[in-house]
Amino acid sequence: SQLGTINLHAGRDLCLETEQNNVQFVIKNNQFIDVKNELKQQTNNGNINYQSAGNNAFTGKKIDVKADQELSLISGRAVKINAQSDILLKTNNSDLKLNVPNGSTFLQTSKSINITGSGQGDLIIHNAGGEIKLDSQGNATIIATNVLTLDSNMITFDGPVDYDIESPQTASSPSASNPASISRINDVTINDAGVAATTASVVDLEYVYQDGSPVKNAPYTITFDDGTQATGQLDDSGQAQLSNIPSGQFSVKYGEDSRDFQPEDNTTPNPLYGQITTADAVHMINSGNTAKLEEAGNLANQAGDWLWGTLQGDFNKNPSTSQIVVGTIISMIPVVDQIMDIRDICANTVLLTDDDKANDSDGWIAFTLTAIGLVPLLGSAIKGVGKVVIKNSGESMEAA
């Protein structure tokens, strides 16, 4: 009926049956199923899928979920289990494992936490070589890799106590297998004719630099759970969309940017270059407007300080990377090389003869690099590279 209602009523049984194709229900609004006794849904060779754009709610006095092989619960964010009474987890023939690769596990209660073994095996708490073990005979063993701390107002030992002051013992790490990956369930779509079909997953890839700019036309390889692979190339925006992706987890490896490497120019040009002539300088002095001249003088002082810091070599306690590089280039000039080596030897000697700094490792490293720099040309290059590495590694550790 296109305008009215169709009611099907039977005094006893109502059967809708098709031999080959489908019995389809297409509902534009809501569907209500009201059953006085039991509602059973059964499929002989396929699946039963429940899918909702909002929430799926199952309510009853008792809900049983049974699987002959495996039961998987997978969630995009969290799985929450809340019970007014007990939560029982039991395995008959295997282990009960809690695997948290990137987080922590908290056991919290307002009363006591009891962890009880049946006496047929050991109860072990292990972490990074430290271990507390309660064996099946009732013995307790505490092993610490480095330091064992017992901190209390009172510690009582009831019985003989043996102290082992030999080399420390490290507990062997128990084997812990990772759980198998759980494949995701494909979405189900129903067309206007009421035919249901699974929808293959769509994966969006994006590869960018730390500043958010795209890695253009980089090749990628995606590996699926079953071992199969697919390859492709990102677009100019560093993105790609893959359709008809099988269910399950996957990993992606990206290649290099297709563009040639272009170093970023971080140099700061002189803002006053070519702007002040001799006549302009005389006019500024006569008029009393010497702001630009003072700025030029400050720039000249900064350049002089930078050049003086470069020429100081190891007498400069905190040289910049650019000063080290320029000093290295200058020290590779014959004769000048030996003069700068003598300068650095004097600086290292002054530092190491100071009683407070005689054991300074940085001073001895600098002295070693200076000794390497005595080798003409190549030694100066190695010395400069070593100083740059030490300078930048120290800054990296401070930033970390």
GROMACS .gro file of C-alpha atoms in nm:
model
  400
    1SER     CA    1   0.000   0.000   0.000
    2GLN     CA    2   0.146   0.337  -0.099
    3LEU     CA    3  -0.107   0.553   0.087
    4GLY     CA    4  -0.244   0.339   0.366
    5THR     CA    5  -0.157   0.049   0.593
    6ILE     CA    6  -0.117  -0.326   0.548
    7ASN     CA    7  -0.183  -0.545   0.851
    8LEU     CA    8  -0.094  -0.914   0.862
    9HIS     CA    9  -0.272  -1.104   1.139
   10ALA     CA   10  -0.282  -1.475   1.214
   11GLY     CA   11  -0.457  -1.670   1.485
   12ARG     CA   12  -0.158  -1.900   1.525
   13ASP     CA   13   0.141  -1.883   1.290
   14LEU     CA   14   0.245  -1.627   1.029
   15CYS     CA   15   0.522  -1.746   0.796
   16LEU     CA   16   0.706  -1.547   0.530
   17GLU     CA   17   0.934  -1.774   0.328
   18THR     CA   18   1.132  -1.755   0.006
   19GLU     CA   19   1.311  -2.047  -0.154
   20GLN     CA   20   1.603  -1.871  -0.323
   21ASN     CA   21   1.621  -1.494  -0.279
   22ASN     CA   22   1.557  -1.251   0.004
   23VAL     CA   23   1.277  -1.138   0.232
   24GLN     CA   24   1.343  -0.765   0.264
   25PHE     CA   25   1.208  -0.506   0.508
   26VAL     CA   26   1.276  -0.144   0.406
   27ILE     CA   27   1.162   0.103   0.675
   28LYS     CA   28   1.184   0.478   0.619
   29ASN     CA   29   1.118   0.569   0.983
   30ASN     CA   30   1.109   0.328   1.279
   31GLN     CA   31   1.069  -0.046   1.325
   32PHE     CA   32   0.911  -0.198   1.637
   33ILE     CA   33   0.921  -0.568   1.722
   34ASP     CA   34   0.711  -0.662   2.025
   35VAL     CA   35   0.725  -1.027   2.130
   36LYS     CA   36   0.552  -1.176   2.432
   37ASN     CA   37   0.783  -1.475   2.472
   38GLU     CA   38   1.106  -1.527   2.275
   39LEU     CA   39   1.266  -1.360   1.973
   40LYS     CA   40   1.511  -1.574   1.781
   41GLN     CA   41   1.729  -1.477   1.487
   42GLN     CA   42   1.935  -1.743   1.316
   43THR     CA   43   2.152  -1.761   1.007
   44ASN     CA   44   2.286  -2.090   0.877
   45ASN     CA   45   2.578  -1.985   0.658
   46GLY     CA   46   2.636  -1.613   0.707
   47ASN     CA   47   2.657  -1.333   0.960
   48ILE     CA   48   2.415  -1.126   1.165
   49ASN     CA   49   2.518  -0.759   1.173
   50TYR     CA   50   2.376  -0.487   1.401
   51GLN     CA   51   2.480  -0.138   1.299
   52SER     CA   52   2.362   0.201   1.416
   53ALA     CA   53   2.459   0.559   1.346
   54GLY     CA   54   2.404   0.630   1.716
   55ASN     CA   55   2.400   0.386   2.005
   56ASN     CA   56   2.319   0.016   2.027
   57ALA     CA   57   2.155  -0.078   2.358
   58PHE     CA   58   2.086  -0.433   2.480
   59THR     CA   59   1.885  -0.451   2.804
   60GLY     CA   60   1.755  -0.754   2.987
   61LYS     CA   61   1.754  -0.944   3.313
   62LYS     CA   62   2.034  -1.164   3.185
   63ILE     CA   63   2.239  -1.130   2.867
   64ASP     CA   64   2.458  -1.420   2.755
   65VAL     CA   65   2.724  -1.383   2.486
   66LYS     CA   66   2.871  -1.712   2.368
   67ALA     CA   67   3.127  -1.797   2.101
   68ASP     CA   68   3.243  -2.147   2.005
   69GLN     CA   69   3.591  -2.019   1.916
   70GLU     CA   70   3.681  -1.657   1.994
   71LEU     CA   71   3.498  -1.356   2.135
   72SER     CA   72   3.645  -1.019   2.038
   73LEU     CA   73   3.557  -0.676   2.179
   74ILE     CA   74   3.710  -0.388   1.986
   75SER     CA   75   3.653  -0.019   2.050
   76GLY     CA   76   3.781   0.297   1.888
   77ARG     CA   77   3.857   0.448   2.230
   78ALA     CA   78   3.771   0.269   2.554
   79VAL     CA   79   3.605  -0.050   2.678
   80LYS     CA   80   3.425   0.006   3.009
   81ILE     CA   81   3.290  -0.275   3.229
   82ASN     CA   82   3.087  -0.179   3.535
   83ALA     CA   83   2.914  -0.424   3.768
   84GLN     CA   84   2.726  -0.380   4.097
   85SER     CA   85   2.866  -0.706   4.231
   86ASP     CA   86   3.154  -0.925   4.105
   87ILE     CA   87   3.351  -0.928   3.782
   88LEU     CA   88   3.494  -1.274   3.719
   89LEU     CA   89   3.766  -1.346   3.463
   90LYS     CA   90   3.848  -1.715   3.423
   91THR     CA   91   4.055  -1.923   3.183
   92ASN     CA   92   4.043  -2.302   3.201
   93ASN     CA   93   4.354  -2.408   3.010
   94SER     CA   94   4.565  -2.099   2.945
   95ASP     CA   95   4.683  -1.769   3.092
   96LEU     CA   96   4.502  -1.450   3.184
   97LYS     CA   97   4.704  -1.161   3.040
   98LEU     CA   98   4.676  -0.784   3.077
   99ASN     CA   99   4.888  -0.621   2.807
  100VAL     CA  100   4.940  -0.243   2.826
  101PRO     CA  101   5.228  -0.158   2.587
  102ASN     CA  102   5.209   0.222   2.617
  103GLY     CA  103   5.042   0.289   2.951
  104SER     CA  104   5.004   0.180   3.311
  105THR     CA  105   4.777  -0.064   3.491
  106PHE     CA  106   4.603   0.056   3.809
  107LEU     CA  107   4.429  -0.163   4.066
  108GLN     CA  108   4.221   0.064   4.288
  109THR     CA  109   3.967  -0.023   4.557
  110SER     CA  110   3.829   0.128   4.876
  111LYS     CA  111   3.902  -0.196   5.064
  112SER     CA  112   4.174  -0.460   5.024
  113ILE     CA  113   4.337  -0.597   4.711
  114ASN     CA  114   4.390  -0.973   4.737
  115ILE     CA  115   4.608  -1.160   4.487
  116THR     CA  116   4.592  -1.529   4.577
  117GLY     CA  117   4.755  -1.827   4.407
  118SER     CA  118   4.622  -2.182   4.419
  119GLY     CA  119   4.956  -2.317   4.545
  120GLN     CA  120   5.033  -2.511   4.224
  121GLY     CA  121   5.254  -2.245   4.072
  122ASP     CA  122   5.456  -1.932   4.152
  123LEU     CA  123   5.313  -1.584   4.199
  124ILE     CA  124   5.560  -1.340   4.041
  125ILE     CA  125   5.573  -0.959   4.018
  126HIS     CA  126   5.857  -0.867   3.780
  127ASN     CA  127   5.986  -0.540   3.635
  128ALA     CA  128   6.324  -0.460   3.472
  129GLY     CA  129   6.518  -0.732   3.654
  130GLY     CA  130   6.360  -0.668   3.996
  131GLU     CA  131   6.124  -0.933   4.123
  132ILE     CA  132   5.903  -1.043   4.411
  133LYS     CA  133   5.825  -1.416   4.393
  134LEU     CA  134   5.599  -1.628   4.614
  135ASP     CA  135   5.656  -1.991   4.517
  136SER     CA  136   5.423  -2.287   4.561
  137GLN     CA  137   5.605  -2.389   4.883
  138GLY     CA  138   5.520  -2.062   5.056
  139ASN     CA  139   5.871  -1.912   5.024
  140ALA     CA  140   5.915  -1.544   4.936
  141THR     CA  141   6.206  -1.412   4.729
  142ILE     CA  142   6.282  -1.043   4.675
  143ILE     CA  143   6.542  -0.956   4.411
  144ALA     CA  144   6.653  -0.601   4.329
  145THR     CA  145   6.876  -0.518   4.034
  146ASN     CA  146   7.048  -0.226   4.209
  147VAL     CA  147   6.908  -0.109   4.545
  148LEU     CA  148   6.660  -0.279   4.778
  149THR     CA  149   6.497  -0.025   5.012
  150LEU     CA  150   6.295  -0.121   5.320
  151ASP     CA  151   6.150   0.201   5.463
  152SER     CA  152   5.932   0.182   5.775
  153ASN     CA  153   5.914   0.294   6.136
  154MET     CA  154   5.986  -0.063   6.243
  155ILE     CA  155   6.104  -0.373   6.054
  156THR     CA  156   6.071  -0.711   6.229
  157PHE     CA  157   6.251  -1.029   6.117
  158ASP     CA  158   6.099  -1.336   6.285
  159GLY     CA  159   6.349  -1.618   6.232
  160PRO     CA  160   6.707  -1.664   6.113
  161VAL     CA  161   6.825  -1.409   5.858
  162ASP     CA  162   7.095  -1.474   5.596
  163TYR     CA  163   7.264  -1.187   5.414
  164ASP     CA  164   7.412  -1.251   5.070
  165ILE     CA  165   7.674  -0.983   5.006
  166GLU     CA  166   7.807  -1.135   4.686
  167SER     CA  167   7.750  -0.996   4.340
  168PRO     CA  168   7.390  -0.880   4.287
  169GLN     CA  169   7.146  -1.121   4.131
  170THR     CA  170   6.914  -1.020   3.850
  171ALA     CA  171   6.585  -1.199   3.798
  172SER     CA  172   6.525  -1.335   3.451
  173SER     CA  173   6.240  -1.166   3.272
  174PRO     CA  174   5.934  -1.390   3.226
  175SER     CA  175   5.813  -1.444   2.873
  176ALA     CA  176   5.510  -1.234   2.779
  177SER     CA  177   5.345  -1.288   2.444
  178ASN     CA  178   5.155  -1.007   2.280
  179PRO     CA  179   4.787  -1.070   2.204
  180ALA     CA  180   4.692  -1.128   1.843
  181SER     CA  181   4.555  -0.834   1.648
  182ILE     CA  182   4.177  -0.810   1.627
  183SER     CA  183   4.036  -0.743   1.281
  184ARG     CA  184   3.779  -0.468   1.256
  185ILE     CA  185   3.425  -0.539   1.139
  186ASN     CA  186   3.338  -0.394   0.801
  187ASP     CA  187   3.048  -0.148   0.790
  188VAL     CA  188   2.717  -0.266   0.646
  189THR     CA  189   2.519  -0.051   0.402
  190ILE     CA  190   2.160  -0.108   0.294
  191ASN     CA  191   2.043   0.039  -0.035
  192ASP     CA  192   1.691   0.158  -0.118
  193ALA     CA  193   1.598  -0.192  -0.234
  194GLY     CA  194   1.688  -0.330   0.108
  195VAL     CA  195   1.997  -0.520  -0.005
  196ALA     CA  196   2.274  -0.524   0.255
  197ALA     CA  197   2.640  -0.521   0.159
  198THR     CA  198   2.966  -0.475   0.349
  199THR     CA  199   3.156  -0.155   0.289
  200ALA     CA  200   3.531  -0.182   0.246
  201SER     CA  201   3.739   0.054   0.458
  202VAL     CA  202   3.883   0.378   0.327
  203VAL     CA  203   4.224   0.494   0.456
  204ASP     CA  204   4.349   0.853   0.433
  205LEU     CA  205   4.728   0.899   0.437
  206GLU     CA  206   4.905   1.225   0.515
  207TYR     CA  207   5.280   1.286   0.547
  208VAL     CA  208   5.407   1.629   0.654
  209TYR     CA  209   5.719   1.788   0.798
  210GLN     CA  210   5.736   1.923   1.155
  211ASP     CA  211   5.630   2.268   1.036
  212GLY     CA  212   5.318   2.122   0.870
  213SER     CA  213   5.440   2.154   0.510
  214PRO     CA  214   5.366   1.848   0.292
  215VAL     CA  215   5.617   1.584   0.186
  216LYS     CA  216   5.537   1.598  -0.184
  217ASN     CA  217   5.498   1.288  -0.404
  218ALA     CA  218   5.665   1.058  -0.152
  219PRO     CA  219   5.626   0.684  -0.228
  220TYR     CA  220   5.458   0.467   0.033
  221THR     CA  221   5.416   0.097   0.106
  222ILE     CA  222   5.124  -0.028   0.316
  223THR     CA  223   5.141  -0.378   0.467
  224PHE     CA  224   4.824  -0.555   0.581
  225ASP     CA  225   4.763  -0.819   0.848
  226ASP     CA  226   4.771  -1.103   0.597
  227GLY     CA  227   5.115  -1.000   0.466
  228THR     CA  228   4.996  -0.849   0.138
  229GLN     CA  229   5.126  -0.508   0.036
  230ALA     CA  230   5.011  -0.214  -0.171
  231THR     CA  231   5.231   0.067  -0.302
  232GLY     CA  232   5.159   0.414  -0.432
  233GLN     CA  233   5.262   0.777  -0.425
  234LEU     CA  234   5.134   1.077  -0.231
  235ASP     CA  235   5.014   1.385  -0.416
  236ASP     CA  236   5.155   1.739  -0.402
  237SER     CA  237   4.976   1.802  -0.072
  238GLY     CA  238   5.137   1.494   0.088
  239GLN     CA  239   4.809   1.303   0.095
  240ALA     CA  240   4.655   0.991  -0.056
  241GLN     CA  241   4.325   0.808  -0.015
  242LEU     CA  242   4.306   0.430  -0.044
  243SER     CA  243   3.974   0.254  -0.095
  244ASN     CA  244   3.873  -0.113  -0.078
  245ILE     CA  245   4.113  -0.172   0.211
  246PRO     CA  246   4.061  -0.511   0.380
  247SER     CA  247   3.963  -0.517   0.745
  248GLY     CA  248   4.235  -0.544   1.008
  249GLN     CA  249   4.543  -0.351   1.111
  250PHE     CA  250   4.816  -0.227   0.877
  251SER     CA  251   5.148  -0.043   0.880
  252VAL     CA  252   5.271   0.228   0.643
  253LYS     CA  253   5.628   0.310   0.538
  254TYR     CA  254   5.698   0.637   0.356
  255GLY     CA  255   5.982   0.727   0.122
  256GLU     CA  256   6.162   1.055   0.059
  257ASP     CA  257   6.027   1.381  -0.080
  258SER     CA  258   6.047   1.385  -0.460
  259ARG     CA  259   6.195   1.736  -0.460
  260ASP     CA  260   6.568   1.799  -0.442
  261PHE     CA  261   6.691   1.916  -0.104
  262GLN     CA  262   6.710   2.294  -0.078
  263PRO     CA  263   6.893   2.425   0.231
  264GLU     CA  264   6.709   2.700   0.413
  265ASP     CA  265   6.878   3.038   0.408
  266ASN     CA  266   6.883   3.159   0.768
  267THR     CA  267   7.129   3.445   0.714
  268THR     CA  268   7.020   3.793   0.822
  269PRO     CA  269   7.107   4.066   0.569
  270ASN     CA  270   7.249   4.398   0.688
  271PRO     CA  271   6.945   4.629   0.698
  272LEU     CA  272   7.164   4.939   0.649
  273TYR     CA  273   7.377   4.808   0.362
  274GLY     CA  274   7.416   5.081   0.094
  275GLN     CA  275   7.179   5.322   0.271
  276ILE     CA  276   7.429   5.562   0.431
  277THR     CA  277   7.671   5.756   0.213
  278THR     CA  278   7.942   5.992   0.339
  279ALA     CA  279   7.724   6.293   0.261
  280ASP     CA  280   7.431   6.133   0.445
  281ALA     CA  281   7.649   6.073   0.750
  282VAL     CA  282   7.767   6.438   0.755
  283HIS     CA  283   7.407   6.561   0.720
  284MET     CA  284   7.290   6.333   1.006
  285ILE     CA  285   7.564   6.463   1.236
  286ASN     CA  286   7.488   6.827   1.154
  287SER     CA  287   7.112   6.779   1.204
  288GLY     CA  288   7.153   6.578   1.524
  289ASN     CA  289   6.953   6.284   1.383
  290THR     CA  290   7.212   6.011   1.439
  291ALA     CA  291   6.979   5.715   1.501
  292LYS     CA  292   7.089   5.534   1.184
  293LEU     CA  293   7.454   5.603   1.259
  294GLU     CA  294   7.415   5.459   1.609
  295GLU     CA  295   7.243   5.152   1.464
  296ALA     CA  296   7.527   5.110   1.215
  297GLY     CA  297   7.777   5.146   1.498
  298ASN     CA  298   7.598   4.877   1.699
  299LEU     CA  299   7.607   4.644   1.399
  300ALA     CA  300   7.977   4.712   1.356
  301ASN     CA  301   8.037   4.641   1.725
  302GLN     CA  302   7.844   4.314   1.699
  303ALA     CA  303   8.047   4.214   1.394
  304GLY     CA  304   8.367   4.305   1.576
  305ASP     CA  305   8.266   4.104   1.883
  306TRP     CA  306   8.181   3.805   1.665
  307LEU     CA  307   8.515   3.829   1.479
  308TRP     CA  308   8.706   3.868   1.806
  309GLY     CA  309   8.529   3.563   1.949
  310THR     CA  310   8.629   3.368   1.638
  311LEU     CA  311   8.995   3.469   1.667
  312GLN     CA  312   9.002   3.378   2.038
  313GLY     CA  313   8.966   3.006   1.962
  314ASP     CA  314   8.963   2.799   2.280
  315PHE     CA  315   9.000   3.115   2.490
  316ASN     CA  316   8.635   3.176   2.396
  317LYS     CA  317   8.437   2.979   2.656
  318ASN     CA  318   8.113   2.966   2.455
  319PRO     CA  319   8.172   3.002   2.081
  320SER     CA  320   7.882   2.981   1.837
  321THR     CA  321   7.871   2.717   1.566
  322SER     CA  322   7.938   2.980   1.299
  323GLN     CA  323   8.248   3.099   1.489
  324ILE     CA  324   8.378   2.741   1.509
  325VAL     CA  325   8.320   2.685   1.135
  326VAL     CA  326   8.488   3.010   1.029
  327GLY     CA  327   8.777   2.949   1.271
  328THR     CA  328   8.824   2.601   1.125
  329ILE     CA  329   8.837   2.738   0.770
  330ILE     CA  330   9.096   2.999   0.871
  331SER     CA  331   9.303   2.737   1.058
  332MET     CA  332   9.333   2.529   0.739
  333ILE     CA  333   9.555   2.799   0.585
  334PRO     CA  334   9.925   2.697   0.605
  335VAL     CA  335  10.134   2.873   0.874
  336VAL     CA  336   9.813   3.026   1.018
  337ASP     CA  337   9.727   2.668   1.114
  338GLN     CA  338  10.029   2.638   1.344
  339ILE     CA  339   9.969   2.981   1.499
  340MET     CA  340   9.611   2.889   1.594
  341ASP     CA  341   9.724   2.551   1.731
  342ILE     CA  342   9.973   2.729   1.961
  343ARG     CA  343   9.691   2.965   2.069
  344ASP     CA  344   9.461   2.672   2.158
  345ILE     CA  345   9.739   2.483   2.340
  346CYS     CA  346   9.796   2.789   2.557
  347ALA     CA  347   9.420   2.814   2.629
  348ASN     CA  348   9.397   2.443   2.719
  349THR     CA  349   9.707   2.463   2.939
  350VAL     CA  350   9.570   2.762   3.130
  351LEU     CA  351   9.245   2.574   3.191
  352LEU     CA  352   9.399   2.241   3.296
  353THR     CA  353   9.655   2.400   3.530
  354ASP     CA  354   9.369   2.550   3.730
  355ASP     CA  355   9.322   2.328   4.037
  356ASP     CA  356   8.944   2.369   4.027
  357LYS     CA  357   8.922   2.267   3.662
  358ALA     CA  358   9.204   2.013   3.633
  359ASN     CA  359   8.955   1.725   3.620
  360ASP     CA  360   8.718   1.898   3.378
  361SER     CA  361   8.642   1.645   3.102
  362ASP     CA  362   8.557   1.923   2.855
  363GLY     CA  363   8.905   2.068   2.898
  364TRP     CA  364   9.073   1.736   2.827
  365ILE     CA  365   8.851   1.679   2.522
  366ALA     CA  366   8.946   2.023   2.391
  367PHE     CA  367   9.315   1.946   2.455
  368THR     CA  368   9.282   1.616   2.263
  369LEU     CA  369   9.117   1.793   1.968
  370THR     CA  370   9.396   2.052   1.972
  371ALA     CA  371   9.654   1.771   1.956
  372ILE     CA  372   9.472   1.625   1.655
  373GLY     CA  373   9.470   1.972   1.498
  374LEU     CA  374   9.851   1.973   1.495
  375VAL     CA  375   9.827   1.754   1.184
  376PRO     CA  376   9.827   1.999   0.891
  377LEU     CA  377   9.499   2.049   0.699
  378LEU     CA  378   9.325   1.717   0.778
  379GLY     CA  379   9.386   1.750   1.152
  380SER     CA  380   9.241   2.102   1.152
  381ALA     CA  381   8.931   1.978   0.969
  382ILE     CA  382   8.880   1.690   1.216
  383LYS     CA  383   8.933   1.929   1.506
  384GLY     CA  384   8.667   2.169   1.372
  385VAL     CA  385   8.415   1.892   1.307
  386GLY     CA  386   8.470   1.757   1.659
  387LYS     CA  387   8.406   2.098   1.813
  388VAL     CA  388   8.083   2.143   1.612
  389VAL     CA  389   7.959   1.798   1.716
  390ILE     CA  390   8.034   1.862   2.085
  391LYS     CA  391   7.874   2.206   2.069
  392ASN     CA  392   7.547   2.086   1.910
  393SER     CA  393   7.523   1.762   2.109
  394GLY     CA  394   7.543   1.962   2.430
  395GLU     CA  395   7.265   2.195   2.314
  396SER     CA  396   7.051   1.897   2.213
  397MET     CA  397   7.086   1.734   2.556
  398GLU     CA  398   6.998   2.063   2.728
  399ALA     CA  399   6.688   2.097   2.509
  400ALA     CA  400   6.586   1.739   2.585
   0.00000   0.00000   0.00000
